[in-house]
Short mmCIF file of C-alpha atoms in Angstrom, two decimals:
data_model
loop_
_atom_site.label_atom_id
_atom_site.label_comp_id
_atom_site.label_asym_id
_atom_site.label_seq_id
_atom_site.Cartn_x
_atom_site.Cartn_y
_atom_site.Cartn_z
CA UNK A 3 0.00 0.00 0.00
CA UNK A 4 1.39 3.41 -0.98
CA UNK A 5 0.89 6.47 1.16
CA UNK A 6 -2.57 8.04 1.14
CA UNK A 7 -3.04 10.66 -1.58
CA UNK A 8 -6.03 13.01 -1.34
CA UNK A 9 -6.70 16.09 -3.48
CA UNK A 10 -8.24 19.36 -2.24
CA UNK A 11 -11.57 18.43 -3.85
CA UNK A 12 -11.62 14.99 -2.16
CA UNK A 13 -10.89 16.56 1.24
CA UNK A 14 -13.66 19.15 0.74
CA UNK A 15 -16.10 16.33 -0.11
CA UNK A 16 -15.12 14.41 3.04
CA UNK A 17 -15.47 17.47 5.28
CA UNK A 18 -18.94 18.29 3.87
CA UNK A 19 -20.04 14.64 4.19
CA UNK A 20 -18.89 14.51 7.84
CA UNK A 21 -20.60 17.81 8.65
CA UNK A 22 -23.85 16.75 6.93
CA UNK A 23 -23.61 13.37 8.67
CA UNK A 24 -24.39 15.14 11.95
CA UNK A 25 -27.68 16.47 10.54
CA UNK A 26 -28.80 13.74 8.12
CA UNK A 27 -29.51 10.19 9.35
CA UNK A 28 -28.62 7.56 8.25
CA UNK A 29 -25.21 8.95 7.44
CA UNK A 30 -25.04 7.35 3.99
CA UNK A 31 -27.58 9.92 2.77
CA UNK A 32 -25.21 12.72 3.85
CA UNK A 33 -22.30 11.02 2.10
CA UNK A 34 -24.23 10.63 -1.17
CA UNK A 35 -25.29 14.27 -1.17
CA UNK A 36 -21.81 15.67 -0.45
CA UNK A 37 -20.08 13.32 -2.91
CA UNK A 38 -22.54 14.26 -5.70
CA UNK A 39 -21.79 17.97 -5.12
CA UNK A 40 -18.05 17.38 -5.68
CA UNK A 41 -18.62 14.83 -8.48
CA UNK A 42 -16.95 11.98 -6.59
CA UNK A 43 -17.50 8.90 -8.79
CA UNK A 44 -16.16 5.43 -9.62
CA UNK A 45 -12.93 4.28 -7.87
CA UNK A 46 -12.76 7.67 -6.13
CA UNK A 47 -16.14 7.00 -4.57
CA UNK A 48 -15.13 3.64 -3.10
CA UNK A 49 -11.85 5.05 -1.73
CA UNK A 50 -13.56 8.03 -0.03
CA UNK A 51 -16.52 5.93 1.16
CA UNK A 52 -14.06 3.71 3.05
CA UNK A 53 -12.51 6.79 4.72
CA UNK A 54 -15.95 8.28 5.54
CA UNK A 55 -17.20 5.10 7.28
CA UNK A 56 -13.89 4.72 9.07
CA UNK A 57 -14.44 8.22 10.55
CA UNK A 58 -17.97 7.20 11.65
CA UNK A 59 -16.65 4.02 13.30
CA UNK A 60 -13.83 5.85 15.08
CA UNK A 61 -15.83 8.97 15.93
CA UNK A 62 -15.57 8.74 19.73
CA UNK A 63 -11.85 8.13 19.56
CA UNK A 64 -11.27 10.96 17.04
CA UNK A 65 -13.24 13.35 19.28
CA UNK A 66 -11.17 12.32 22.30
CA UNK A 67 -7.97 13.17 20.39
CA UNK A 68 -9.39 16.58 19.37
CA UNK A 69 -10.44 17.19 22.99
CA UNK A 70 -6.92 16.34 24.17
CA UNK A 71 -5.40 18.80 21.66
CA UNK A 72 -7.71 21.76 22.29
CA UNK A 73 -8.61 21.24 25.97
CA UNK A 74 -12.41 21.38 25.47
CA UNK A 75 -15.06 19.08 24.02
CA UNK A 76 -15.17 19.29 20.20
CA UNK A 77 -18.97 19.35 20.50
CA UNK A 78 -18.84 23.07 21.40
CA UNK A 79 -16.84 24.00 18.26
CA UNK A 80 -18.20 25.55 15.08
CA UNK A 81 -19.67 22.57 13.09
CA UNK A 82 -17.41 23.27 10.06
CA UNK A 83 -14.30 23.34 12.27
CA UNK A 84 -15.38 20.15 14.06
CA UNK A 85 -15.91 18.30 10.75
CA UNK A 86 -12.57 19.54 9.34
CA UNK A 87 -10.67 18.46 12.46
CA UNK A 88 -12.34 15.05 12.37
CA UNK A 89 -11.18 14.52 8.78
CA UNK A 90 -7.67 15.85 9.59
CA UNK A 91 -7.30 13.48 12.58
CA UNK A 92 -8.49 10.46 10.54
CA UNK A 93 -6.00 11.24 7.75
CA UNK A 94 -3.03 12.34 9.90
CA UNK A 95 -3.28 9.98 12.89
CA UNK A 96 -4.87 6.81 11.48
CA UNK A 97 -3.47 6.81 7.95
CA UNK A 98 -0.13 7.48 6.28
CA UNK A 99 -0.66 10.71 4.28
CA UNK A 100 1.72 11.62 1.45
CA UNK A 101 3.65 14.89 1.72
CA UNK A 102 1.26 16.44 -0.82
CA UNK A 103 -1.77 15.34 1.20
CA UNK A 104 -0.25 16.99 4.29
CA UNK A 105 -0.03 20.24 2.28
CA UNK A 106 -3.67 19.83 1.19
CA UNK A 107 -4.67 19.43 4.86
CA UNK A 108 -3.11 22.90 5.42
CA UNK A 109 -5.17 24.19 2.48
CA UNK A 110 -8.34 23.33 4.42
CA UNK A 111 -7.67 26.50 6.47
CA UNK A 112 -8.72 28.64 3.47
CA UNK A 113 -11.73 26.40 2.82
CA UNK A 114 -12.78 26.97 6.45
CA UNK A 115 -12.24 30.75 6.28
CA UNK A 116 -14.61 30.91 3.28
CA UNK A 117 -17.23 28.67 4.90
CA UNK A 118 -17.24 30.39 8.30
CA UNK A 119 -14.88 33.18 9.41
CA UNK A 120 -11.15 33.87 8.79
CA UNK A 121 -10.47 33.44 12.54
CA UNK A 122 -11.72 29.84 12.35
CA UNK A 123 -9.30 29.23 9.47
CA UNK A 124 -6.38 30.71 11.45
CA UNK A 125 -7.27 28.63 14.50
CA UNK A 126 -7.25 25.43 12.43
CA UNK A 127 -3.97 26.37 10.69
CA UNK A 128 -2.30 26.92 14.09
CA UNK A 129 -3.57 23.63 15.47
CA UNK A 130 -2.74 21.44 12.47
CA UNK A 131 0.99 20.85 13.24
CA UNK A 132 -0.05 19.30 16.59
CA UNK A 133 -2.55 17.06 14.80
CA UNK A 134 0.15 15.94 12.35
CA UNK A 135 2.55 15.09 15.20
CA UNK A 136 0.01 13.45 17.53
CA UNK A 137 1.11 10.16 19.16
CA UNK A 138 -1.30 8.34 21.48
CA UNK A 139 -0.24 7.25 24.96
CA UNK A 140 -1.43 3.64 25.28
CA UNK A 141 -0.74 2.85 28.92
CA UNK A 142 -3.45 0.32 29.81
CA UNK A 143 -5.08 -2.81 28.37
CA UNK A 144 -8.40 -0.92 28.09
CA UNK A 145 -6.71 1.81 26.02
CA UNK A 146 -5.10 -0.77 23.73
CA UNK A 147 -8.44 -2.48 23.16
CA UNK A 148 -10.06 0.91 22.55
CA UNK A 149 -7.52 1.74 19.82
CA UNK A 150 -7.66 -1.75 18.31
CA UNK A 151 -11.44 -2.25 18.34
CA UNK A 152 -12.95 1.24 18.70
CA UNK A 153 -15.21 1.05 21.73
CA UNK A 154 -15.66 3.40 24.71
CA UNK A 155 -13.40 2.40 27.60
CA UNK A 156 -16.30 1.94 30.04
CA UNK A 157 -17.87 -0.61 27.66
CA UNK A 158 -14.58 -2.49 27.29
CA UNK A 159 -14.18 -2.55 31.08
CA UNK A 160 -17.69 -3.98 31.50
CA UNK A 161 -17.15 -6.70 28.89
CA UNK A 162 -13.79 -7.67 30.45
CA UNK A 163 -15.51 -7.98 33.85
CA UNK A 164 -18.04 -10.35 32.27
CA UNK A 165 -15.79 -12.37 29.98
CA UNK A 166 -12.17 -11.90 31.07
CA UNK A 167 -9.75 -12.51 28.19
CA UNK A 168 -12.62 -13.68 25.98
CA UNK A 169 -13.78 -10.04 25.82
CA UNK A 170 -11.31 -9.34 23.00
CA UNK A 171 -13.01 -12.01 20.83
CA UNK A 172 -16.36 -10.33 21.51
CA UNK A 173 -15.04 -6.86 20.51
CA UNK A 174 -13.59 -8.38 17.36
CA UNK A 175 -16.93 -10.06 16.50
CA UNK A 176 -18.81 -6.77 17.01
CA UNK A 177 -16.57 -5.22 14.33
CA UNK A 178 -17.38 -7.91 11.77
CA UNK A 179 -20.29 -7.49 9.37
CA UNK A 180 -23.03 -10.06 9.92
CA UNK A 181 -24.56 -11.64 6.81
CA UNK A 182 -28.18 -10.71 6.03
CA UNK A 183 -30.52 -13.10 7.85
CA UNK A 184 -34.09 -13.81 6.78
CA UNK A 185 -36.74 -15.91 8.48
CA UNK A 186 -39.14 -17.89 6.31
CA UNK A 187 -42.81 -17.12 6.98
CA UNK A 188 -44.53 -20.49 6.89
CA UNK A 189 -47.95 -18.84 6.53
CA UNK A 190 -46.92 -18.14 2.93
CA UNK A 191 -43.96 -20.33 1.93
CA UNK A 192 -41.82 -23.30 2.92
CA UNK A 193 -38.10 -23.14 3.69
CA UNK A 194 -37.51 -25.37 0.62
CA UNK A 195 -39.33 -22.91 -1.69
CA UNK A 196 -37.20 -19.99 -0.45
CA UNK A 197 -33.99 -22.01 -0.75
CA UNK A 198 -34.98 -23.04 -4.29
CA UNK A 199 -35.56 -19.36 -5.20
CA UNK A 200 -32.09 -18.44 -3.87
CA UNK A 201 -30.47 -21.33 -5.78
CA UNK A 202 -32.10 -20.21 -9.03
CA UNK A 203 -30.57 -16.76 -8.41
CA UNK A 204 -27.13 -18.34 -7.79
CA UNK A 205 -27.03 -16.91 -4.26
CA UNK A 206 -25.00 -18.78 -1.63
CA UNK A 207 -26.79 -19.28 1.69
CA UNK A 208 -26.82 -21.47 4.80
CA UNK A 209 -29.64 -22.59 7.04
CA UNK A 210 -29.31 -21.78 10.74
CA UNK A 211 -28.70 -24.85 12.91
CA UNK A 212 -30.61 -23.36 15.84
CA UNK A 213 -33.74 -21.95 14.15
CA UNK A 214 -34.64 -24.04 11.11
CA UNK A 215 -36.61 -21.26 9.38
CA UNK A 216 -33.71 -18.77 9.48
CA UNK A 217 -31.48 -18.52 6.40
CA UNK A 218 -28.22 -16.55 6.22
CA UNK A 219 -27.48 -15.04 2.81
CA UNK A 220 -23.73 -15.23 2.13
CA UNK A 221 -23.55 -13.19 -1.11
CA UNK A 222 -24.40 -9.54 -1.77
CA UNK A 223 -28.09 -9.92 -2.61
CA UNK A 224 -31.22 -7.87 -1.99
CA UNK A 225 -34.09 -10.20 -0.92
CA UNK A 226 -36.66 -7.52 -1.82
CA UNK A 227 -38.88 -9.81 -3.92
CA UNK A 228 -39.11 -12.35 -1.08
CA UNK A 229 -39.89 -9.59 1.46
CA UNK A 230 -42.58 -8.00 -0.74
CA UNK A 231 -44.27 -11.36 -1.30
CA UNK A 232 -44.31 -11.91 2.48
CA UNK A 233 -42.39 -15.18 2.06
CA UNK A 234 -39.69 -13.97 4.44
CA UNK A 235 -39.03 -11.34 7.07
CA UNK A 236 -35.62 -9.76 7.83
CA UNK A 237 -34.72 -11.21 11.22
CA UNK A 238 -31.58 -12.38 13.01
CA UNK A 239 -31.39 -15.87 14.50
CA UNK A 240 -31.35 -14.71 18.15
CA UNK A 241 -34.60 -12.65 18.05
CA UNK A 242 -36.24 -15.38 15.95
CA UNK A 243 -35.51 -17.83 18.77
CA UNK A 244 -37.43 -15.61 21.24
CA UNK A 245 -40.84 -16.54 19.79
CA UNK A 246 -39.90 -20.24 19.85
CA UNK A 247 -38.92 -19.95 23.55
CA UNK A 248 -42.26 -18.29 24.43
CA UNK A 249 -43.99 -20.86 22.18
CA UNK A 250 -47.55 -19.47 21.89
CA UNK A 251 -50.23 -22.02 20.88
CA UNK A 252 -53.18 -21.72 18.45
CA UNK A 253 -56.21 -20.11 20.10
CA UNK A 254 -54.27 -18.33 22.87
CA UNK A 255 -54.33 -14.63 23.75
CA UNK A 256 -50.88 -13.06 23.48
CA UNK A 257 -49.61 -9.54 24.18
CA UNK A 258 -46.44 -8.20 22.53
CA UNK A 259 -45.51 -5.18 24.67
CA UNK A 260 -42.85 -3.47 22.53
CA UNK A 261 -43.74 -4.97 19.20
CA UNK A 262 -42.43 -2.79 16.35
CA UNK A 263 -41.11 -3.49 13.73
CA UNK A 264 -43.31 -6.60 14.03
CA UNK A 265 -40.94 -9.51 13.38
CA UNK A 266 -41.86 -11.36 16.58
CA UNK A 267 -45.57 -10.56 16.27
CA UNK A 268 -45.59 -12.08 12.78
CA UNK A 269 -43.58 -15.09 13.97
CA UNK A 270 -45.95 -15.75 16.88
CA UNK A 271 -48.98 -15.52 14.56
CA UNK A 272 -47.32 -18.14 12.35
CA UNK A 273 -46.67 -20.44 15.36
CA UNK A 274 -50.36 -19.99 16.30
CA UNK A 275 -51.50 -20.89 12.74
CA UNK A 276 -53.32 -17.53 12.64
CA UNK A 277 -55.72 -18.76 15.39
CA UNK A 278 -56.22 -16.76 18.60
CA UNK A 279 -55.42 -13.09 19.28
CA UNK A 280 -52.25 -10.98 19.50
CA UNK A 281 -52.23 -7.40 20.81
CA UNK A 282 -49.10 -5.63 19.53
CA UNK A 283 -48.18 -2.41 21.38
CA UNK A 284 -45.85 0.39 20.28
CA UNK A 285 -45.76 4.13 20.96
CA UNK A 286 -44.25 5.35 17.69
CA UNK A 287 -46.67 6.20 14.89
CA UNK A 288 -44.14 5.63 12.08
CA UNK A 289 -43.08 2.28 13.53
CA UNK A 290 -46.72 1.18 13.90
CA UNK A 291 -47.27 2.04 10.24
CA UNK A 292 -44.28 -0.11 9.23
CA UNK A 293 -45.47 -2.93 11.49
CA UNK A 294 -48.97 -2.88 9.91
CA UNK A 295 -47.28 -3.15 6.51
CA UNK A 296 -45.19 -6.16 7.65
CA UNK A 297 -48.27 -7.90 9.13
CA UNK A 298 -50.26 -7.26 5.94
CA UNK A 299 -47.51 -8.65 3.70
CA UNK A 300 -46.97 -11.73 5.84
CA UNK A 301 -50.69 -12.59 5.90
CA UNK A 302 -51.14 -12.19 9.67
CA UNK A 303 -54.86 -11.98 10.51
CA UNK A 304 -54.94 -12.27 14.30
CA UNK A 305 -52.82 -9.28 15.36
CA UNK A 306 -54.25 -5.95 16.42
CA UNK A 307 -51.74 -3.09 16.67
CA UNK A 308 -52.23 -0.63 19.53
CA UNK A 309 -50.51 2.78 19.49
CA UNK A 310 -49.88 3.17 23.22
CA UNK A 311 -47.15 2.87 25.82
CA UNK A 312 -46.85 -0.78 26.92
CA UNK A 313 -46.95 0.42 30.53
CA UNK A 314 -50.62 1.32 29.94
CA UNK A 315 -51.55 -2.09 28.48
CA UNK A 316 -53.28 -3.42 31.65
CA UNK A 317 -55.57 -0.34 31.74
CA UNK A 318 -56.37 -0.75 28.04
CA UNK A 319 -56.85 -4.53 27.89
CA UNK A 320 -57.65 -5.41 31.52
CA UNK A 321 -55.65 -7.58 33.95
CA UNK A 322 -54.95 -11.34 33.71
CA UNK A 323 -56.19 -11.61 30.12
CA UNK A 324 -53.10 -13.08 28.44
CA UNK A 325 -51.88 -16.67 28.15
CA UNK A 326 -48.46 -15.37 27.10
CA UNK A 327 -46.68 -12.02 27.11
CA UNK A 328 -43.67 -11.17 24.97
CA UNK A 329 -41.56 -8.34 26.43
CA UNK A 330 -38.59 -7.71 24.17
CA UNK A 331 -37.74 -4.68 26.27
CA UNK A 332 -36.31 -1.38 24.99
CA UNK A 333 -32.59 -1.43 25.90
CA UNK A 334 -29.21 0.11 25.08
CA UNK A 335 -29.04 -2.32 22.08
CA UNK A 336 -25.29 -2.83 22.46
CA UNK A 337 -25.75 -6.43 21.25
CA UNK A 338 -26.59 -5.08 17.77
CA UNK A 339 -23.38 -3.07 17.14
CA UNK A 340 -22.30 -5.41 14.32
CA UNK A 341 -25.51 -4.29 12.54
CA UNK A 342 -25.30 -0.60 13.61
CA UNK A 343 -21.59 0.33 13.85
CA UNK A 344 -22.10 4.03 14.72
CA UNK A 345 -24.17 3.06 17.78
CA UNK A 346 -20.95 2.33 19.76
CA UNK A 347 -20.18 6.00 20.46
CA UNK A 348 -23.80 6.85 21.31
CA UNK A 349 -23.77 4.32 24.19
CA UNK A 350 -23.60 6.31 27.41
CA UNK A 351 -22.94 4.65 30.74
CA UNK A 352 -25.03 7.32 32.47
CA UNK A 353 -28.12 6.36 30.41
CA UNK A 354 -28.27 2.78 31.71
CA UNK A 355 -30.26 3.54 34.93
CA UNK A 356 -32.95 5.35 32.90
CA UNK A 357 -33.35 2.37 30.55
CA UNK A 358 -33.47 -0.05 33.50
CA UNK A 359 -36.23 2.00 35.19
CA UNK A 360 -38.37 1.68 32.03
CA UNK A 361 -37.66 -2.07 31.78
CA UNK A 362 -38.82 -2.57 35.37
CA UNK A 363 -42.08 -0.66 34.76
CA UNK A 364 -42.75 -2.71 31.61
CA UNK A 365 -42.13 -6.10 33.25
CA UNK A 366 -44.52 -5.12 36.08
CA UNK A 367 -47.10 -4.19 33.48
CA UNK A 368 -46.53 -7.52 31.65
CA UNK A 369 -47.14 -9.39 34.92
CA UNK A 370 -50.48 -7.69 35.47
CA UNK A 371 -51.61 -8.81 31.99
CA UNK A 372 -50.71 -12.45 32.57
CA UNK A 373 -53.23 -15.11 33.66
CA UNK A 374 -52.19 -17.50 36.46
CA UNK A 375 -50.38 -20.37 34.74
CA UNK A 376 -49.36 -18.02 31.91
CA UNK A 377 -45.81 -17.38 30.66
CA UNK A 378 -43.80 -14.21 30.17
CA UNK A 379 -40.62 -13.95 28.09
CA UNK A 380 -38.33 -11.11 29.13
CA UNK A 381 -35.64 -10.49 26.49
CA UNK A 382 -33.28 -7.71 25.36
CA UNK A 383 -30.60 -7.18 22.70
CA UNK A 384 -28.23 -5.84 25.37
CA UNK A 385 -25.25 -7.62 26.94
CA UNK A 386 -25.18 -5.56 30.16
CA UNK A 387 -26.26 -7.53 33.28
CA UNK A 388 -28.05 -4.46 34.71
CA UNK A 389 -30.59 -4.70 31.87
CA UNK A 390 -30.85 -8.47 32.00
CA UNK A 391 -30.14 -10.74 34.97
CA UNK A 392 -30.41 -7.90 37.47
CA UNK A 393 -33.89 -6.85 36.25
CA UNK A 394 -35.05 -10.48 36.43
CA UNK A 395 -33.57 -10.97 39.93
CA UNK A 396 -35.24 -7.75 41.11
CA UNK A 397 -38.55 -8.92 39.65
CA UNK A 398 -38.44 -12.46 41.13
CA UNK A 399 -37.74 -11.03 44.60
CA UNK A 400 -40.88 -8.90 44.38
CA UNK A 401 -43.25 -11.65 43.17
CA UNK A 402 -43.67 -14.87 45.12
CA UNK A 403 -45.87 -16.24 42.31
CA UNK A 404 -43.09 -15.85 39.70
CA UNK A 405 -40.94 -18.89 38.81
CA UNK A 406 -38.15 -19.08 36.25
CA UNK A 407 -38.58 -21.87 33.69
CA UNK A 408 -34.94 -22.94 33.13
CA UNK A 409 -33.65 -22.54 29.58
CA UNK A 410 -30.92 -24.98 28.56
CA UNK A 411 -29.65 -24.05 25.12
CA UNK A 412 -29.20 -23.66 22.23
CA UNK A 413 -27.11 -20.72 23.54
CA UNK A 414 -24.93 -20.18 26.63
CA UNK A 415 -26.27 -20.03 30.20
CA UNK A 416 -26.82 -16.49 31.52
CA UNK A 417 -25.27 -15.18 34.75
CA UNK A 418 -28.48 -16.10 36.63
CA UNK A 419 -29.27 -19.81 36.69
CA UNK A 420 -32.02 -20.70 34.21
CA UNK A 421 -31.53 -17.64 31.96
CA UNK A 422 -29.81 -17.75 28.55
CA UNK A 423 -27.53 -15.51 26.45
CA UNK A 424 -26.58 -15.40 22.77
CA UNK A 425 -23.07 -13.96 22.27
CA UNK A 426 -21.88 -12.49 18.92
CA UNK A 427 -18.45 -14.17 19.12
CA UNK A 428 -19.74 -17.59 20.21
CA UNK A 429 -22.92 -17.89 18.19
CA UNK A 430 -22.49 -15.64 15.10
CA UNK A 431 -25.65 -13.64 15.80
CA UNK A 432 -26.48 -10.44 17.68
CA UNK A 433 -26.10 -10.30 21.48
CA UNK A 434 -29.38 -11.37 23.15
CA UNK A 435 -30.78 -12.32 26.58
CA UNK A 436 -33.76 -14.56 27.51
CA UNK A 437 -35.64 -15.25 30.75
CA UNK A 438 -38.88 -17.29 30.70
CA UNK A 439 -41.08 -16.74 33.77
CA UNK A 440 -44.26 -18.61 34.78
CA UNK A 441 -47.06 -17.21 36.93
CA UNK A 442 -47.86 -20.00 39.40
#
């Protein structure tokens, strides 16, 4: 690999894309818009796209470096200056820029002066030599892992407490791209029909060993036709297993307390042969609309969507009306980082207690809905014990009539006996937690 060569125009396009990326979500829309403005096409596009996503992945680390150099949080800077410094740090610290590229980085001072104010340009020009000479001090194992795998130190510390040396394998797995997973909807198609369709399209795939209706697509392929026909639903293996663990039966009444985008609701309807009743709650209008679309496409007839906070479900439906309750609780979602790489820097340790408080209110609400003898599945896509085992322990201590039904596989045991965890590095799926509780 030669040294990195970037022209003025390519640097301008990167700065604009990074700045727009703060305002436009998902960030690929920002990238497309900025690259079109500077006519970035062909091989140029793939080279700059790689740099742009690398900045997104490293964002927290890049901002820490800027903070170290200027003594304040980069979040209070002028947005143009912040974006320019982010690009400069990516190029100067994480890559090997050619001499010419280093000169072009200096040229960004004039670009900044035109976009904002000459003082901002001067400030950047003064700071740049320190950016170009920056050397990190890596004086702890957590710092090394942060630089190698790009995660906040608090998150690395937590994972090392849980997994010891195995934590590094987990961080590595969270940086790998998961293949697209689809779950066959047996209300409309068989697994064999879907596999036959993929074979005819020359697409490589594998069937999951743990959930026999989940197929992983191993080639770049858009399963749009299958999704539109309702033959399949986009769903990872671990969340697909949740409905199998709860195992609703035809004719039962089921409540799904945080249901959007509807994958589990549709799966449960399939397991119930479209006989019985499912109430699917969500508070977000746009997500309800998408869920209705998914349920329509998949041929689900027994689900009723309710736009309301799941905590209000007992008032709306009445108490002790459900044979089964699915609570895939809102969480920090850190188990899904392989699917959402930029999420890693939005994780805040200080937000965990707020999420946990909501989870506890929802599980109490789920319990009020459940008939004696009924079953509740509490699950999350988080790997933090506070959101998982600790919520379940707290709940069991409050309710004498609550008993854990022990889960033994197909994944690893959780840190509370009878619970279960899917780990990205052990099971090649997203991180997931399960606890099945019976009302005696």
